[in-house]
PDB file of C-alpha atoms and ligand atoms in Angstrom:
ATOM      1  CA  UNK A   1      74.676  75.681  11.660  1.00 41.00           C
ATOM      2  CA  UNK A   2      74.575  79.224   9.692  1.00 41.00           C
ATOM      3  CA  UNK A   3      75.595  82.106  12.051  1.00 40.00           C
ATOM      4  CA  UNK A   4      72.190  82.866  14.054  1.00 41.00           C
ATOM      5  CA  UNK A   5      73.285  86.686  14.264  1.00 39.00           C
ATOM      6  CA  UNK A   6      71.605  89.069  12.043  1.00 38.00           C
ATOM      7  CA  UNK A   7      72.275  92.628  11.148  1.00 37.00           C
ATOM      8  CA  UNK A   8      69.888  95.088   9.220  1.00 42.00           C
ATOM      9  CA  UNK A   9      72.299  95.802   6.281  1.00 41.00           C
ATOM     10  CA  UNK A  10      70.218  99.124   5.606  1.00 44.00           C
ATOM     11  CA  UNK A  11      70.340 100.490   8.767  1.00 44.00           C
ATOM     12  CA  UNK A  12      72.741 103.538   8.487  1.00 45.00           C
ATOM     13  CA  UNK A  13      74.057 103.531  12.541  1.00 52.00           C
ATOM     14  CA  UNK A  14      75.835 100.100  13.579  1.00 54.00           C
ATOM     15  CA  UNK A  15      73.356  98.279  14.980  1.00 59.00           C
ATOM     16  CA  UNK A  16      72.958  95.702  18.164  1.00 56.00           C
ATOM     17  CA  UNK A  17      73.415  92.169  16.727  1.00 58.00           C
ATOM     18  CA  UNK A  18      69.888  90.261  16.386  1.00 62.00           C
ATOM     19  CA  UNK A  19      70.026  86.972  18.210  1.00 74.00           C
ATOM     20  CA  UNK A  20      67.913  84.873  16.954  1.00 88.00           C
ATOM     21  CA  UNK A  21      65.742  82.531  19.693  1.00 94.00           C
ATOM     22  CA  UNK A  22      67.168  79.540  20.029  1.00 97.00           C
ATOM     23  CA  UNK A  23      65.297  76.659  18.126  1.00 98.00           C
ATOM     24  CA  UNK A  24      64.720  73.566  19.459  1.00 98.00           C
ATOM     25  CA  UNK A  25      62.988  70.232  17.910  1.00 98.00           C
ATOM     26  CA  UNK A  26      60.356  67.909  19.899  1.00 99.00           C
ATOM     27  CA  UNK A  27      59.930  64.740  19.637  1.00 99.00           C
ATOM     28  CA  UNK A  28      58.983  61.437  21.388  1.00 98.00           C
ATOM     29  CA  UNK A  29      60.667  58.267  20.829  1.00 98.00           C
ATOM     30  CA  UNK A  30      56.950  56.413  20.938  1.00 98.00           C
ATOM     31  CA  UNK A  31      54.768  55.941  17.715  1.00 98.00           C
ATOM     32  CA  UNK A  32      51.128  54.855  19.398  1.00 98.00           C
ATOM     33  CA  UNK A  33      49.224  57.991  18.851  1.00 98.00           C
ATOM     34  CA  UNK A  34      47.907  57.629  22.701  1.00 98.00           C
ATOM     35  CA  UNK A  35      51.448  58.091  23.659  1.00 98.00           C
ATOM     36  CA  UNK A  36      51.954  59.599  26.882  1.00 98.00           C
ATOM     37  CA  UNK A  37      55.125  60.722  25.592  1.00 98.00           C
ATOM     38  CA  UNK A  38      53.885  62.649  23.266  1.00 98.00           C
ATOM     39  CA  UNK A  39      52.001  64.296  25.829  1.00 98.00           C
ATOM     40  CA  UNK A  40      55.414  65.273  27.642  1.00 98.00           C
ATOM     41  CA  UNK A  41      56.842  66.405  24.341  1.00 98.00           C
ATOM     42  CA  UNK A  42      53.490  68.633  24.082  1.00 98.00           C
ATOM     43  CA  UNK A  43      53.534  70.461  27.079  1.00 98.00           C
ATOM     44  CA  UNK A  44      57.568  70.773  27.004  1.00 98.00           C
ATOM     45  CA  UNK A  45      56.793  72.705  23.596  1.00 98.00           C
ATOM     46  CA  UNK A  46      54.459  75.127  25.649  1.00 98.00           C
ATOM     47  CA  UNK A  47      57.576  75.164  28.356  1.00 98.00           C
ATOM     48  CA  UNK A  48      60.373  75.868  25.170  1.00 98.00           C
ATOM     49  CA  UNK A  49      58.170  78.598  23.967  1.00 98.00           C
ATOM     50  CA  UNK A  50      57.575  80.458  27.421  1.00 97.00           C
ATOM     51  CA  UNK A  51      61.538  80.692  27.717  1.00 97.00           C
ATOM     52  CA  UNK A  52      61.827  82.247  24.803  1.00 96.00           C
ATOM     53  CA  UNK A  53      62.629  79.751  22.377  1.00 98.00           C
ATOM     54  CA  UNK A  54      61.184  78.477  18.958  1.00 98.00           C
ATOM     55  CA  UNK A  55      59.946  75.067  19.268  1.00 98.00           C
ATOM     56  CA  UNK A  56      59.162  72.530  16.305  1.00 98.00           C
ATOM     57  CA  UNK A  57      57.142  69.470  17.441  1.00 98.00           C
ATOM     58  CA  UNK A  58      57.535  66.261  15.471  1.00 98.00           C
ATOM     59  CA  UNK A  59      55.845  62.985  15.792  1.00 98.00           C
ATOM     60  CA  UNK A  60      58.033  59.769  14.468  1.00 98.00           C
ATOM     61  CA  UNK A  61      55.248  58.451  13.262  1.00 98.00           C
ATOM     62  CA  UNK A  62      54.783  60.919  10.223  1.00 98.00           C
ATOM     63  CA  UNK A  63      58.992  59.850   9.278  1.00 98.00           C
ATOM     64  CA  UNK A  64      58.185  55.943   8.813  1.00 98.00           C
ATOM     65  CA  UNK A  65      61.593  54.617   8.737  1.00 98.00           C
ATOM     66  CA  UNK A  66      62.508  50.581   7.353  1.00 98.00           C
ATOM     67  CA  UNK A  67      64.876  49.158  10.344  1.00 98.00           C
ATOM     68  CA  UNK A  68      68.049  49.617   9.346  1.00 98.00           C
ATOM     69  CA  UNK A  69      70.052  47.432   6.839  1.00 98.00           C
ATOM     70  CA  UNK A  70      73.055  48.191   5.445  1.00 98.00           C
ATOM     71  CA  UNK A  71      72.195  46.077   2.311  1.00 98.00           C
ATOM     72  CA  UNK A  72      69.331  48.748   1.815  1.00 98.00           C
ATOM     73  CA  UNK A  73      71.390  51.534   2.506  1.00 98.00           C
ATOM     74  CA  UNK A  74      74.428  50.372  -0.437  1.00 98.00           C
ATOM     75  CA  UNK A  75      71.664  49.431  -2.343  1.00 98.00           C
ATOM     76  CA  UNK A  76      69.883  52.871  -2.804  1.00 97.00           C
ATOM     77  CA  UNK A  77      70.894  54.805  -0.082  1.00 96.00           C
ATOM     78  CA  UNK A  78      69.372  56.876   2.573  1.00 97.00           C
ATOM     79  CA  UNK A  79      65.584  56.643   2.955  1.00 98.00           C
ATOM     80  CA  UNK A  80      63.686  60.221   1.749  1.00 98.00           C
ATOM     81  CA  UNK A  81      62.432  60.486   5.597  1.00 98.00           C
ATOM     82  CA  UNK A  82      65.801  59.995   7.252  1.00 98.00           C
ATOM     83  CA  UNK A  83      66.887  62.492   4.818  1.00 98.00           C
ATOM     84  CA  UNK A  84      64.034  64.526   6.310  1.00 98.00           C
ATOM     85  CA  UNK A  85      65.045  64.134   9.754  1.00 98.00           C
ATOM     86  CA  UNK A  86      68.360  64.601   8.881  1.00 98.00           C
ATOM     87  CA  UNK A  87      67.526  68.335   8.149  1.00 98.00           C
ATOM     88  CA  UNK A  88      64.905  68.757  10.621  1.00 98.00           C
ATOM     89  CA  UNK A  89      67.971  67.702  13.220  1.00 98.00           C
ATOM     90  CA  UNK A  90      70.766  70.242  11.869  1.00 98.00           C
ATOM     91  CA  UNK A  91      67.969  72.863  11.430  1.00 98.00           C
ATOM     92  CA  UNK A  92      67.714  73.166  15.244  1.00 98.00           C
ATOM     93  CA  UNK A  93      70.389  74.318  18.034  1.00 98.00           C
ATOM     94  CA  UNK A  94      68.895  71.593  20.441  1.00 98.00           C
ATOM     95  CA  UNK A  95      66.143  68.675  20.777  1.00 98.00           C
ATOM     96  CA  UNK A  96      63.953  67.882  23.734  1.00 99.00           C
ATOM     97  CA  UNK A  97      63.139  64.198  23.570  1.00 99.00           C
ATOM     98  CA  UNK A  98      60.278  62.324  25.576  1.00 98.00           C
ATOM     99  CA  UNK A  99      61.817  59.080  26.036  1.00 98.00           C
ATOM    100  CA  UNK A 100      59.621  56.237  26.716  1.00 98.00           C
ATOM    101  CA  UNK A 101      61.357  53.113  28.745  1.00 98.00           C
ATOM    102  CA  UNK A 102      61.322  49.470  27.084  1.00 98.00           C
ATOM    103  CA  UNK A 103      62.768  46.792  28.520  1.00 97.00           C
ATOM    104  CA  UNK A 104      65.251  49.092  30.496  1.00 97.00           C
ATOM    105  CA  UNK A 105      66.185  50.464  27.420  1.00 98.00           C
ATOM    106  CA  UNK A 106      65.210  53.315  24.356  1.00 98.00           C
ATOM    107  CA  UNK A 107      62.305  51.831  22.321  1.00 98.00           C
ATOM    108  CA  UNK A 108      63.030  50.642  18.430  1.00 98.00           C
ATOM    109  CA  UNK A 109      61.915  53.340  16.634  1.00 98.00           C
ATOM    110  CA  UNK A 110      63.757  56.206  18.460  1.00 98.00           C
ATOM    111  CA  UNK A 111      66.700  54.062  17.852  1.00 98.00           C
ATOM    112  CA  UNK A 112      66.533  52.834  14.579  1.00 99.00           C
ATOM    113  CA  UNK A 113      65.323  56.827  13.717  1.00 98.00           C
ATOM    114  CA  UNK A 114      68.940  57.798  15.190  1.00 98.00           C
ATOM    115  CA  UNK A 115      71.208  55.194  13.864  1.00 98.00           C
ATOM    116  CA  UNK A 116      69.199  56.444  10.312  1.00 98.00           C
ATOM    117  CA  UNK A 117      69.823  60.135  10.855  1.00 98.00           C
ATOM    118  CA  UNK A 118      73.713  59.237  11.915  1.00 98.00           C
ATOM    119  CA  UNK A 119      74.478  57.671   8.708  1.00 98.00           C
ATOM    120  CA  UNK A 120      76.899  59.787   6.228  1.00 97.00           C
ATOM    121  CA  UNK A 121      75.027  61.177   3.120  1.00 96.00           C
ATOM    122  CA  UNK A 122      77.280  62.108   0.375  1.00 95.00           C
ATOM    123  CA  UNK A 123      80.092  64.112   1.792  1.00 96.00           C
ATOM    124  CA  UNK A 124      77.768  64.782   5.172  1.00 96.00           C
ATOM    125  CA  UNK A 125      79.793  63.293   7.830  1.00 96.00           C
ATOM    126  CA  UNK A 126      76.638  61.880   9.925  1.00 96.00           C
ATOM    127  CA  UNK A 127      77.678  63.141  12.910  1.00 96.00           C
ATOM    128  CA  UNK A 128      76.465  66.734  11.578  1.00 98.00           C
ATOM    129  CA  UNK A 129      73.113  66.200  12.659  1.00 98.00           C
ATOM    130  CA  UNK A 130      74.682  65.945  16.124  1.00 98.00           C
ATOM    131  CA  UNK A 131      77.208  67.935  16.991  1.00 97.00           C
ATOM    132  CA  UNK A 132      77.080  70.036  19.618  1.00 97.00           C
ATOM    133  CA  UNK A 133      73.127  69.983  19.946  1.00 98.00           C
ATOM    134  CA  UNK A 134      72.000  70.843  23.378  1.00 98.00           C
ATOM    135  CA  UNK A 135      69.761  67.963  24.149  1.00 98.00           C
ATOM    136  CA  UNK A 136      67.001  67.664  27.423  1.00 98.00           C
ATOM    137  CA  UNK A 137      65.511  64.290  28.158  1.00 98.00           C
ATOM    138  CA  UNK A 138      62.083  63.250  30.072  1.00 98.00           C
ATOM    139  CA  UNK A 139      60.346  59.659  30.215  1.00 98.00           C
ATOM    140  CA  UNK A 140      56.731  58.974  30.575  1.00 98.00           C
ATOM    141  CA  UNK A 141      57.441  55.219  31.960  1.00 97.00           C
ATOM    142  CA  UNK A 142      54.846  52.420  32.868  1.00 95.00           C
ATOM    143  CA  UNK A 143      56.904  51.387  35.778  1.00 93.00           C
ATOM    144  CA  UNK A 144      58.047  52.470  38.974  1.00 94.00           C
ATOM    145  CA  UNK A 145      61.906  53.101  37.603  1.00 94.00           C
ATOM    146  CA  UNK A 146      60.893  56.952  35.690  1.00 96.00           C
ATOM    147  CA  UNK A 147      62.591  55.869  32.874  1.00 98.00           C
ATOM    148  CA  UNK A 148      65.587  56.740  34.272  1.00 98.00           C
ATOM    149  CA  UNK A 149      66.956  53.488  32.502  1.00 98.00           C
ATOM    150  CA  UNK A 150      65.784  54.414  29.194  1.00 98.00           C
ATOM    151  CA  UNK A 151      67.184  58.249  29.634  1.00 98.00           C
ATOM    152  CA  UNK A 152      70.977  56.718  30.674  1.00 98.00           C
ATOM    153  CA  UNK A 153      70.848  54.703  27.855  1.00 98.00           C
ATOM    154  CA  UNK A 154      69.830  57.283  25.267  1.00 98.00           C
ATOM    155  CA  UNK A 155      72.084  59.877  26.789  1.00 98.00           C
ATOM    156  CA  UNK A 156      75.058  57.981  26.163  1.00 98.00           C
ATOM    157  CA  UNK A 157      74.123  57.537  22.443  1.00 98.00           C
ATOM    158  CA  UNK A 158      73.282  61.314  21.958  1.00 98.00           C
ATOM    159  CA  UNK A 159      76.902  62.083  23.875  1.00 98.00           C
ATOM    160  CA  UNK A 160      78.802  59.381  21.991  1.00 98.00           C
ATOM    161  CA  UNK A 161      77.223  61.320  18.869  1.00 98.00           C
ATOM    162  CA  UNK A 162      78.821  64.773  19.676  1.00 98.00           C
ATOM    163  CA  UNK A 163      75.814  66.197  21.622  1.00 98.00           C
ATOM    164  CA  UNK A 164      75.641  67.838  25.235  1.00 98.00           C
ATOM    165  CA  UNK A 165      72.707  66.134  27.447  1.00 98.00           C
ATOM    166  CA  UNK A 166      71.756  68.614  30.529  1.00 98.00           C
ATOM    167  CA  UNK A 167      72.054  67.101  33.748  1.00 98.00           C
ATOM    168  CA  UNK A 168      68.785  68.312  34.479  1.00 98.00           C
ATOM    169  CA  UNK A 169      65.547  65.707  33.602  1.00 98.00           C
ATOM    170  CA  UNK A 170      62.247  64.745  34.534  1.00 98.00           C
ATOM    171  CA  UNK A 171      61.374  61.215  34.706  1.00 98.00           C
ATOM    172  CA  UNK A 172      57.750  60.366  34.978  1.00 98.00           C
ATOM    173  CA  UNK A 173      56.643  57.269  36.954  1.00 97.00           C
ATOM    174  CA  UNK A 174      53.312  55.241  36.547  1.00 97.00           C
ATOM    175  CA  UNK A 175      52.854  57.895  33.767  1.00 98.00           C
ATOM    176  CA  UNK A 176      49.383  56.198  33.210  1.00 97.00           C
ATOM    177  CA  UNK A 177      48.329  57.967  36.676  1.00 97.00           C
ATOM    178  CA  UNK A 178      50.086  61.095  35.833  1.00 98.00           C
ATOM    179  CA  UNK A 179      47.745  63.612  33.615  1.00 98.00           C
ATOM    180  CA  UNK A 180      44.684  65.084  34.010  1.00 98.00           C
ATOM    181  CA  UNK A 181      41.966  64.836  31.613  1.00 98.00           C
ATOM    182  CA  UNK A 182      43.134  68.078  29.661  1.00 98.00           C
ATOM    183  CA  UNK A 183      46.388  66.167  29.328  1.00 98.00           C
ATOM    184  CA  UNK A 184      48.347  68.137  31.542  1.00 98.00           C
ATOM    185  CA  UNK A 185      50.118  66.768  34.626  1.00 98.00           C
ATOM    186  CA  UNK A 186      49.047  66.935  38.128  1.00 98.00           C
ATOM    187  CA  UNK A 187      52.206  66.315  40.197  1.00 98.00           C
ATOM    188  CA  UNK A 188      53.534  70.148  40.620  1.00 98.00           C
ATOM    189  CA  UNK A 189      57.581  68.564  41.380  1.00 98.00           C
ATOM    190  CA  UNK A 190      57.337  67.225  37.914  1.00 98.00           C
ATOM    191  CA  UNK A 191      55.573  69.931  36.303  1.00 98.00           C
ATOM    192  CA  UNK A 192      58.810  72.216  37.788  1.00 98.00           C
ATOM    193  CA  UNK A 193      60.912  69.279  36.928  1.00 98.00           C
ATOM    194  CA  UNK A 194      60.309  69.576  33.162  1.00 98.00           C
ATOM    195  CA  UNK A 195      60.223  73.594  33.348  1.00 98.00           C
ATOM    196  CA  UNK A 196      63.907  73.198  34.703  1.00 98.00           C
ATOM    197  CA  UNK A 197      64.835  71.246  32.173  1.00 98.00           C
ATOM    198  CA  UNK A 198      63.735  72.950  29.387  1.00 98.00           C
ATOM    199  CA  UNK A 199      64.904  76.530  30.758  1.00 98.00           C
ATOM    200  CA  UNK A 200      68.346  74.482  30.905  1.00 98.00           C
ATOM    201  CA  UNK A 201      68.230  73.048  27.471  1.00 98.00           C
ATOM    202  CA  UNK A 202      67.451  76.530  26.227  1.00 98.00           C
ATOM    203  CA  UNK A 203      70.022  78.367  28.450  1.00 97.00           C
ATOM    204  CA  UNK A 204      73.038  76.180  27.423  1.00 98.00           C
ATOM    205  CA  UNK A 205      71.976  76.223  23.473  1.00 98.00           C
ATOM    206  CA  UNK A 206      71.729  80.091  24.349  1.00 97.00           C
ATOM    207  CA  UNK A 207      74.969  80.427  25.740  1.00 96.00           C
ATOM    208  CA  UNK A 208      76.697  77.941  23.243  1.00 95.00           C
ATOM    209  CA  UNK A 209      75.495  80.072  20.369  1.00 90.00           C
ATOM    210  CA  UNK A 210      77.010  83.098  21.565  1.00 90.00           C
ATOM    211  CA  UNK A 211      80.155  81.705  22.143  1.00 85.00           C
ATOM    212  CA  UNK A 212      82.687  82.424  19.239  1.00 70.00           C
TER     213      UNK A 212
HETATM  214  C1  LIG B 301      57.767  46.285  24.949  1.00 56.97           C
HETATM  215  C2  LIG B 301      57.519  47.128  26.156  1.00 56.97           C
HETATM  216  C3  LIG B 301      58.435  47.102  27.190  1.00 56.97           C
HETATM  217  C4  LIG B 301      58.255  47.919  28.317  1.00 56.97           C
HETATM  218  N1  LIG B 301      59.215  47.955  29.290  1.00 56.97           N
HETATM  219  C5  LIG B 301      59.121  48.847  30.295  1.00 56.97           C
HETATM  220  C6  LIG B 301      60.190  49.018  31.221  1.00 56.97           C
HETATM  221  O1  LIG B 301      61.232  48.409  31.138  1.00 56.97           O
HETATM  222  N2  LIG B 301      60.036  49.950  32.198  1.00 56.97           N
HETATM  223  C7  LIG B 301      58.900  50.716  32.312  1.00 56.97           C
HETATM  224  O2  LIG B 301      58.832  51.572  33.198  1.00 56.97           O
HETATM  225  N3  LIG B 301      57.874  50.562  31.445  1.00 56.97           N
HETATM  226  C8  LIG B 301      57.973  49.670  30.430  1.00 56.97           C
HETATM  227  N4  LIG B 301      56.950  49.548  29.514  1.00 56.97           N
HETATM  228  C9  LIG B 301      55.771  50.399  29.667  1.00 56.97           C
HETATM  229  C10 LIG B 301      55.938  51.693  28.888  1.00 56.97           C
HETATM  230  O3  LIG B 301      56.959  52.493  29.460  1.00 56.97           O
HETATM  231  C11 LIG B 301      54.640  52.453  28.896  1.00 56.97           C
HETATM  232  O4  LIG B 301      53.676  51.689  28.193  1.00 56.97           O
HETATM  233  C12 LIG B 301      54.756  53.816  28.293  1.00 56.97           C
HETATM  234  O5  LIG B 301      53.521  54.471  28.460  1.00 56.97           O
HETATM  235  C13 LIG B 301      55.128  53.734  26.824  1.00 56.97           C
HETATM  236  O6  LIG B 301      55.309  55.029  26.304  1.00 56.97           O
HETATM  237  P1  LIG B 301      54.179  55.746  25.430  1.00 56.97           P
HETATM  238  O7  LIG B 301      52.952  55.912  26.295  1.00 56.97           O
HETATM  239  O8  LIG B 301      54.786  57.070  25.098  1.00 56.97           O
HETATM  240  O9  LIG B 301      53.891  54.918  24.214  1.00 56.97           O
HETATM  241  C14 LIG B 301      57.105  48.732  28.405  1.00 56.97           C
HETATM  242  C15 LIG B 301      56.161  48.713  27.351  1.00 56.97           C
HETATM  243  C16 LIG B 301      56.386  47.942  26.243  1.00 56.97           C
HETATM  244  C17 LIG B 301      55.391  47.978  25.096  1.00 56.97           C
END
């Protein structure tokens, strides 16, 4: 990622760096448009924003992806929208994904969008969309397990891929039960849960960007 210090080259006095906020992509790994994932990812962007951070919020849906093949890929290479989340990934210092909990493990499409976006593109090694991203996880589960299976599982992937997952997450039981009709939850632990996460995500990306 391009240095996110800027200087005003006019100025005629040497003038305090300009840090840029911190950017950080959105996204849930469900494509139902109900999702209650999304609705995680939603109010984390309100969270991302009140620290101080930019937030982008994406929806997986609008990046339709083929599953992966690797006769498809030879035959005519990366898909235009894994191209496009490609760049939406290295664009950002960190992601906050809203992980929803199938079978004990990360849903298709959030995994099938990540094995896309890891793929080398031309002389793009593909872990570049992954290095050293600060990454925060929640789950808006069905069960009575928060997810937590679902969040193990994808933060060994994103760590495997060269990112650094924050100890600190919300998981969200009987998620169903767990927002009001403004979409917004009820439960005040989780709504500090996710706050604490976020502040974490952005605090580490923070830090990691000023480090030399
Ligand atoms: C195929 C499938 C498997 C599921 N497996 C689990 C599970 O292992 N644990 C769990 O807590 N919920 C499970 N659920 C329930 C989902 O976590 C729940 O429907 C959740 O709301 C899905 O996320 P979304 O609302 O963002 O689409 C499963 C749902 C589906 C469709």
């Amino acid at each position: 990622m391009a240095d996110p210090v800027v200087s005003d080259p006019g100025s005629a006095t040497v003038a305090e760096p300009v840090r840029m906020p911190v950017r950080v992509l959105v996204f849930a790994g469900s494509l139902r448009t109900a999702s209650l994932n999304k609705k995680l990812a939603r109010l984390a962007v309100e969270v991302v924003r009140g620290a101080g951070a930019e937030a982008t919020f994406i929806d997986l849906k609008d990046y339709p992806l083929p599953v992966y093949d690797g006769d498809l890929e030879s035959a005519s290479g990366l898909p235009p929208n894994a191209r496009k989340l490609k760049d939406l990934f290295i664009a950002h210092d960190a992601f906050f994904i809203a992980c929803p909990e199938y079978n004990a493990g990360i849903t298709g499409a959030l995994k099938n969008a990540i094995d896309w976006v890891s793929r080398q593109d031309g002389d793009e090694a593909g872990t570049v969309p992954y290095d050293g991203k600060v990454v925060g996880l929640c789950s808006a589960a069905g069960g009575v397990m928060f997810g937590i299976r679902a969040m193990e599982m994808l933060r060994g992937i994103l760590m495997n891929l060269g990112c650094l997952v924050v100890p600190k997450r919300l998981g969200v039981p009987r998620a169903s039960q767990a927002f009001d009709a403004a979409d917004r939850l009820t439960d005040p632990g989780q709504i500090a849960a996710l706050e604490a996460t976020v502040q974490q995500v952005v605090r580490v990306a923070a830090a990691l960007r000023a480090s030399p």
